[in-house]
């Protein structure tokens, strides 16, 4: 076989992966359009097109521009952040359970939210079924959730630094911190009153409905930064897949690559969780599905996970908005119900395939 | 390239494993590192590659300390094939060999990287299986793939940890002949190896390690009955035929 022929064969092989990514992108666009049209308030195609040409009625414009658009974009970007962080963590830690949630980051964020509501008194002033969480100081809750996720990430970072950044150390530390923060949250709730407790509980339900343009901009910045870091490191992650020794011999700074990847994934997740609460399983399940579809090569796994994460969360959110309309479910409940069985299924199928 | 190992000392958590290992290896040598299990062969290879950092001493390539190389630069000079790859996530042969271009890849894979990868795949007769998953190949094929990855680094020194373990007789010969031809292209090649007969047949330089120290080193002339008997603590018989030497272990001492 000629060298040129071999390269052509390889190009075809790569081409299939590019096609898959393109299909995922198309899927993303379709679900975004569906998200604009579907919802408890009827906004037709016509209104949507007119809004884009700024001719729709004021109410329809309101719904699309200030409610649905930020919600859709936030769902995409949050799904992307969670999925890509999960994909990176699984590769870095060489563990199918590696994800920001299994590593206790969401627990830390929830603890932070509870801390703000119960201890700092940023809790509810009123409670109604339409919008159960009305925080008199939402910034404090978000900031506290974020800071406590940083504490969790920081402890993992320091321990890894001190004890060596091996996957085992990181995973065990994460799991232990996770249970510590849940215990802390239970303790906090013991001191809270009824309203505070229900506020905390509602906060933990992941809900993209809290999205505003301001949130979206911050999220977008963080997620773009994280994506750049992950994509820059794709060859390093591929090398890690071949084993630490091989990675080192290929010139990879193994410890630093692990730490930077972990911290980036943690921060991206922390910011999403502090805005929207706990959206479980996206970071765990999406990378597994994508691995099945496109293989483990980080060059494709990373962008494909991001795109499919966006699709997954967006579609989940559309379903959550419409399934028992006019009641809007928090998407976190849906992803948990979808994600847990899906993950079990993938795990059972994956064991035989020797994926990990 | 000329390789000098100078006073290399290494310990795992305080347990000394290598002590003052010093050896000069001329460019283009094909070196066999032999010695009992646990004598420090793998550790020595890892220290040379910089995977492990010697506690004392240095490794010099053309009189320049390898510690002073930045990581990619080091990876362009030294290729390493580990003893057991274990199970890795699925990856095609082409992608695995392309991985060897890592020290050259900036943001994007260049055409040159693919060309070199294809050329090495052809040299090592892997083209028919280029798109198969490495995990699903036979031991001999996998070993060739990992050698190909190390060669894709275009190294000046190639280090291999027991490359013939787990291979049948034919594949052992194949790998050693391949490495011999590699060393003839002035790539200094070091293998940790247990099969003295094969080593004697193909290698030009020998390092005998015993409990982390160099017991003896040099050309074929050091492969004497006395050396081998005290290196392994056994009794051996030596046969000579067609210019080749054969060692047959007969008993423990
Ligand atoms: N990661 C490690 N941690 C602690 N001790 C080790 C480690 N790897 C090897 N050793 C010890 O170092 C010594 C040399 O091992 P090694 O270099 O693997 O020998 P060889 O390759 O010659 O069999 C052995 O006593 C072994 O037990
Ligand atoms: Mg060994």
Coordinates of C-alpha atoms in Angstrom, one line a residue, chain A:
Chain A
X1 CA 0.0 0.0 0.0
X2 CA 1.3 3.4 -0.9
X3 CA 1.8 6.1 1.7
X4 CA -0.6 8.4 0.0
X5 CA -3.2 5.7 -0.1
X6 CA -2.8 5.0 3.6
X7 CA -3.2 8.7 4.4
X8 CA -6.4 8.8 2.2
X9 CA -7.8 5.9 4.2
X10 CA -7.1 7.7 7.4
X11 CA -8.7 10.9 6.1
X12 CA -11.8 8.9 5.3
X13 CA -11.8 7.6 8.9
X14 CA -11.4 11.1 10.2
X15 CA -14.0 12.4 7.8
X16 CA -16.6 10.2 9.5
X17 CA -15.9 11.8 12.8
X18 CA -16.2 15.3 11.2
X19 CA -19.6 14.3 9.7
X20 CA -20.8 13.2 13.1
X21 CA -19.9 16.5 14.7
X22 CA -21.7 18.3 11.8
X23 CA -24.8 16.2 12.5
X24 CA -24.6 17.1 16.2
X25 CA -24.4 20.7 15.3
X26 CA -27.5 20.5 13.0
X27 CA -29.3 18.7 15.9
X28 CA -28.4 21.6 18.1
X29 CA -29.8 24.2 15.7
X30 CA -33.0 22.2 15.3
X31 CA -33.5 21.9 19.0
X32 CA -32.8 25.6 19.5
X33 CA -35.5 26.5 17.0
X34 CA -37.9 24.1 18.6
X35 CA -37.1 25.7 22.0
X36 CA -38.1 29.1 20.7
X37 CA -41.5 27.9 19.4
X38 CA -42.5 25.4 22.1
X39 CA -43.5 26.4 25.6
X40 CA -46.5 27.2 27.8
X41 CA -47.1 30.5 26.0
X42 CA -48.0 29.9 22.4
X43 CA -45.5 31.7 20.2
X44 CA -45.8 30.6 16.6
X45 CA -43.3 30.4 13.9
X46 CA -44.6 33.6 12.5
X47 CA -44.0 35.5 15.7
X48 CA -40.5 34.1 15.9
X49 CA -39.5 35.2 12.5
X50 CA -41.1 38.6 13.0
X51 CA -39.2 39.0 16.3
X52 CA -36.0 38.5 14.4
X53 CA -37.2 41.2 12.0
X54 CA -38.5 43.1 15.0
X55 CA -42.1 43.2 13.9
X56 CA -43.8 41.0 16.4
X57 CA -46.1 42.2 19.1
X58 CA -44.5 43.5 22.3
X59 CA -45.6 40.5 24.4
X60 CA -44.3 38.0 21.9
X61 CA -41.0 39.9 21.6
X62 CA -40.8 39.9 25.4
X63 CA -41.3 36.2 25.6
X64 CA -38.8 35.4 22.9
X65 CA -36.0 37.9 23.6
X66 CA -36.1 38.1 27.4
X67 CA -37.4 34.7 28.4
X68 CA -36.9 32.0 25.8
X69 CA -33.7 33.2 24.2
X70 CA -31.6 33.5 27.3
X71 CA -33.1 30.2 28.5
X72 CA -32.2 28.4 25.4
X73 CA -28.7 29.8 25.1
X74 CA -28.1 29.2 28.8
X75 CA -29.3 25.6 28.4
X76 CA -26.9 25.0 25.5
X77 CA -23.9 26.6 27.2
X78 CA -24.6 25.0 30.6
X79 CA -25.1 21.6 29.0
X80 CA -21.8 22.1 27.0
X81 CA -20.0 23.2 30.2
X82 CA -21.2 20.2 32.2
X83 CA -20.6 17.6 29.5
X84 CA -17.2 18.9 28.4
X85 CA -16.0 19.1 32.0
X86 CA -17.2 15.5 32.6
X87 CA -15.5 14.3 29.4
X88 CA -12.2 16.0 30.5
X89 CA -12.4 14.6 34.0
X90 CA -13.1 11.1 32.9
X91 CA -10.0 11.2 30.6
X92 CA -7.8 12.9 33.1
X93 CA -8.8 10.6 36.0
X94 CA -9.1 7.5 33.7
X95 CA -12.3 6.7 35.5
X96 CA -15.8 6.4 34.1
X97 CA -17.2 8.0 37.3
X98 CA -15.1 11.1 36.9
X99 CA -17.4 14.0 36.7
X100 CA -17.9 17.2 38.5
X101 CA -20.8 15.8 40.4
X102 CA -19.3 12.6 41.6
X103 CA -16.4 14.7 42.8
X104 CA -18.5 16.6 45.2
X105 CA -18.5 20.0 43.4
X106 CA -22.3 20.2 43.3
X107 CA -22.5 19.2 46.9
X108 CA -20.2 22.0 47.8
X109 CA -22.2 24.5 45.7
X110 CA -25.5 23.3 47.4
X111 CA -23.8 23.7 50.8
X112 CA -22.8 27.2 49.7
X113 CA -26.3 28.1 48.7
X114 CA -27.7 26.8 52.0
X115 CA -25.0 28.7 53.9
X116 CA -26.1 31.9 52.2
X117 CA -29.8 31.4 52.8
X118 CA -29.7 30.1 56.3
X119 CA -26.6 31.7 57.9
X120 CA -26.3 34.9 55.8
X121 CA -30.0 35.4 55.7
X122 CA -30.2 35.7 51.9
X123 CA -33.4 33.6 52.0
X124 CA -36.9 34.0 50.9
X125 CA -39.3 36.8 51.6
X126 CA -42.2 35.0 50.1
X127 CA -43.0 31.7 48.6
X128 CA -45.5 30.8 45.9
X129 CA -46.1 27.8 43.7
X130 CA -45.4 29.8 40.5
X131 CA -42.0 30.9 41.5
X132 CA -41.0 29.1 44.7
X133 CA -37.6 30.6 45.0
X134 CA -37.6 34.3 45.5
X135 CA -34.3 35.2 47.0
X136 CA -34.0 38.6 48.5
X137 CA -30.3 38.4 47.6
X138 CA -29.7 36.1 44.7
X139 CA -26.2 37.4 44.1
X140 CA -25.2 36.3 47.6
X141 CA -26.5 32.8 47.0
X142 CA -24.8 32.5 43.7
X143 CA -21.5 33.9 45.1
X144 CA -21.6 31.7 48.1
X145 CA -22.3 28.6 46.0
X146 CA -19.4 29.4 43.8
X147 CA -17.0 30.2 46.6
X148 CA -17.8 26.9 48.4
X149 CA -17.2 25.0 45.1
X150 CA -13.9 26.8 45.0
X151 CA -13.1 25.6 48.5
X152 CA -13.9 22.0 47.4
X153 CA -11.8 22.4 44.2
X154 CA -9.0 24.0 46.3
X155 CA -8.8 21.2 48.7
X156 CA -8.6 18.6 45.9
X157 CA -6.0 20.8 44.3
X158 CA -3.9 21.1 47.4
X159 CA -4.1 17.5 48.4
X160 CA -3.2 16.4 44.9
X161 CA -0.3 18.9 44.9
X162 CA 0.9 17.5 48.3
X163 CA 0.2 13.8 47.8
X164 CA 0.8 13.7 44.0
X165 CA -1.9 14.3 41.5
X166 CA -2.8 10.6 40.9
X167 CA -6.4 9.8 39.8
X168 CA -7.0 7.8 42.9
X169 CA -6.1 10.6 45.3
X170 CA -8.3 13.0 43.3
X171 CA -11.4 10.8 43.1
X172 CA -11.2 9.7 46.8
X173 CA -10.8 13.3 47.9
X174 CA -13.7 14.4 45.8
X175 CA -16.0 11.7 47.1
X176 CA -15.0 12.3 50.7
X177 CA -15.5 16.1 50.3
X178 CA -18.9 15.4 48.7
X179 CA -20.2 13.5 51.6
X180 CA -18.7 16.1 54.0
X181 CA -20.6 18.9 52.3
X182 CA -23.9 16.9 52.3
X183 CA -23.5 16.4 56.0
X184 CA -22.8 20.1 56.4
X185 CA -25.9 20.9 54.4
X186 CA -28.0 18.6 56.7
X187 CA -26.5 20.3 59.7
X188 CA -27.4 23.8 58.3
X189 CA -31.0 22.8 57.6
X190 CA -31.3 21.7 61.2
X191 CA -30.9 25.4 62.1
X192 CA -33.1 26.8 59.3
X193 CA -36.8 27.6 59.5
X194 CA -39.5 26.1 57.2
X195 CA -39.2 28.8 54.6
X196 CA -35.4 28.8 54.5
X197 CA -35.3 25.0 54.2
X198 CA -37.8 25.0 51.3
X199 CA -35.8 27.8 49.6
X200 CA -32.6 25.7 49.9
X201 CA -34.4 22.6 48.6
X202 CA -35.8 24.6 45.6
X203 CA -32.4 26.1 44.9
X204 CA -30.9 22.6 44.6
X205 CA -33.4 21.6 41.9
X206 CA -31.4 22.6 38.8
X207 CA -33.5 25.0 36.8
X208 CA -32.4 26.9 33.7
X209 CA -35.5 29.1 34.1
X210 CA -33.5 31.4 36.4
X211 CA -31.4 32.5 33.4
X212 CA -31.0 36.1 32.6
X213 CA -28.8 37.8 30.0
X214 CA -26.4 38.8 32.7
X215 CA -25.9 35.2 33.8
X216 CA -25.6 34.1 30.3
X217 CA -22.7 36.5 29.5
X218 CA -20.7 35.4 32.5
X219 CA -21.3 31.7 31.7
X220 CA -20.4 32.2 28.1
X221 CA -17.1 33.8 29.0
X222 CA -16.2 31.0 31.5
X223 CA -17.2 28.2 29.1
X224 CA -15.3 29.7 26.2
X225 CA -12.2 30.0 28.4
X226 CA -12.7 26.4 29.6
X227 CA -13.2 25.1 26.0
X228 CA -10.0 26.8 24.8
X229 CA -8.0 25.2 27.7
X230 CA -9.5 21.7 27.0
X231 CA -9.0 22.0 23.2
X232 CA -5.4 23.2 23.7
X233 CA -4.7 20.2 25.9
X234 CA -6.4 17.6 23.6
X235 CA -3.1 16.0 22.7
X236 CA -2.0 15.9 26.3
X237 CA -5.2 14.1 27.2
X238 CA -4.7 11.7 24.4
X239 CA -1.2 11.0 25.6
X240 CA -2.5 10.4 29.2
X241 CA -4.8 7.8 27.7
X242 CA -1.7 5.9 26.7
X243 CA -0.5 5.8 30.3
X244 CA 1.4 8.2 32.5
X245 CA 4.8 6.8 31.6
X246 CA 4.2 7.1 27.9
X247 CA 2.8 10.6 28.3
X248 CA 5.9 11.6 30.2
X249 CA 8.1 10.1 27.6
X250 CA 6.1 12.1 25.0
X251 CA 7.0 15.3 26.8
X252 CA 3.8 15.9 28.6
X253 CA 3.9 17.5 32.0
X254 CA 1.5 14.9 33.5
X255 CA 0.9 16.4 36.9
X256 CA 0.3 19.9 35.6
X257 CA -2.0 18.7 32.8
X258 CA -4.1 16.9 35.4
X259 CA -4.3 19.8 37.8
X260 CA -5.1 22.4 35.1
X261 CA -7.8 20.1 33.6
X262 CA -9.3 19.4 37.0
X263 CA -9.4 23.0 38.1
X264 CA -10.8 24.1 34.7
X265 CA -13.5 21.5 34.8
X266 CA -14.4 22.3 38.4
X267 CA -14.6 26.0 37.8
X268 CA -16.8 25.6 34.7
X269 CA -19.1 23.3 36.6
X270 CA -19.1 25.5 39.8
X271 CA -20.2 28.5 37.8
X272 CA -23.0 26.6 36.1
X273 CA -24.2 25.1 39.4
X274 CA -24.1 28.3 41.3
X275 CA -26.4 29.9 38.7
X276 CA -28.8 27.2 38.0
X277 CA -28.6 24.6 40.9
X278 CA -27.8 21.0 40.6
X279 CA -28.3 19.5 37.1
X280 CA -27.2 15.9 37.6
X281 CA -25.9 13.3 35.2
X282 CA -25.3 15.5 32.2
X283 CA -21.6 15.6 32.9
X284 CA -21.6 11.9 33.5
X285 CA -23.9 10.4 30.8
X286 CA -23.2 12.7 27.8
X287 CA -19.5 12.0 27.5
X288 CA -20.2 8.2 27.7
X289 CA -22.8 8.4 24.9
X290 CA -20.4 10.5 22.8
X291 CA -17.5 8.1 23.5
X292 CA -19.7 5.4 22.0
X293 CA -20.6 7.5 19.0
X294 CA -17.2 9.0 18.1
X295 CA -14.6 7.1 20.0
X296 CA -12.2 8.2 22.7
X297 CA -9.9 10.5 20.7
X298 CA -10.0 13.8 22.6
X299 CA -9.7 15.8 19.4
X300 CA -13.3 14.8 18.6
X301 CA -14.6 13.8 22.1
X302 CA -14.2 17.3 23.5
X303 CA -16.1 19.3 20.9
X304 CA -18.6 16.6 20.4
X305 CA -19.3 16.3 24.1
X306 CA -19.8 20.1 24.3
X307 CA -22.2 20.1 21.4
X308 CA -24.1 17.0 22.5
X309 CA -24.2 18.3 26.1
X310 CA -25.9 21.4 24.8
X311 CA -28.5 19.4 22.8
X312 CA -29.1 17.1 25.7
X313 CA -29.8 19.8 28.3
X314 CA -31.8 21.9 25.8
X315 CA -34.0 19.1 24.8
X316 CA -34.4 18.1 28.5
X317 CA -35.4 21.6 29.3
X318 CA -37.9 21.8 26.5
X319 CA -39.5 18.5 27.7
X320 CA -39.5 19.9 31.3
X321 CA -41.3 23.0 30.1
X322 CA -43.9 21.2 28.1
X323 CA -44.5 17.8 29.6
X324 CA -46.9 18.9 32.3
X325 CA -47.6 22.4 30.9
X326 CA -48.5 24.9 32.2
X327 CA -46.4 23.7 35.1
X328 CA -42.7 24.0 34.3
X329 CA -40.6 21.3 35.9
X330 CA -37.0 22.1 36.9
X331 CA -34.8 20.4 34.3
X332 CA -32.6 18.9 37.1
X333 CA -35.4 16.5 38.0
X334 CA -35.7 15.4 34.5
X335 CA -32.0 14.9 33.9
X336 CA -31.8 12.8 37.0
X337 CA -34.6 10.6 35.9
X338 CA -33.2 10.2 32.4
X339 CA -29.6 10.1 33.4
X340 CA -29.5 7.5 36.2
X341 CA -31.0 4.6 34.2
X342 CA -29.1 5.7 31.1
X343 CA -25.8 5.6 33.0
X344 CA -26.6 2.2 34.4
X345 CA -27.4 0.9 30.9
X346 CA -24.2 2.4 29.4
X347 CA -22.1 1.0 32.3
X348 CA -23.5 -2.5 32.0
X349 CA -23.0 -2.5 28.2
X350 CA -19.6 -0.8 28.6
X351 CA -18.1 -3.4 31.0
X352 CA -18.3 -6.1 28.4
X353 CA -16.7 -3.9 25.8
X354 CA -13.8 -3.2 28.0
X355 CA -14.1 0.5 27.5
X356 CA -12.3 1.3 30.7

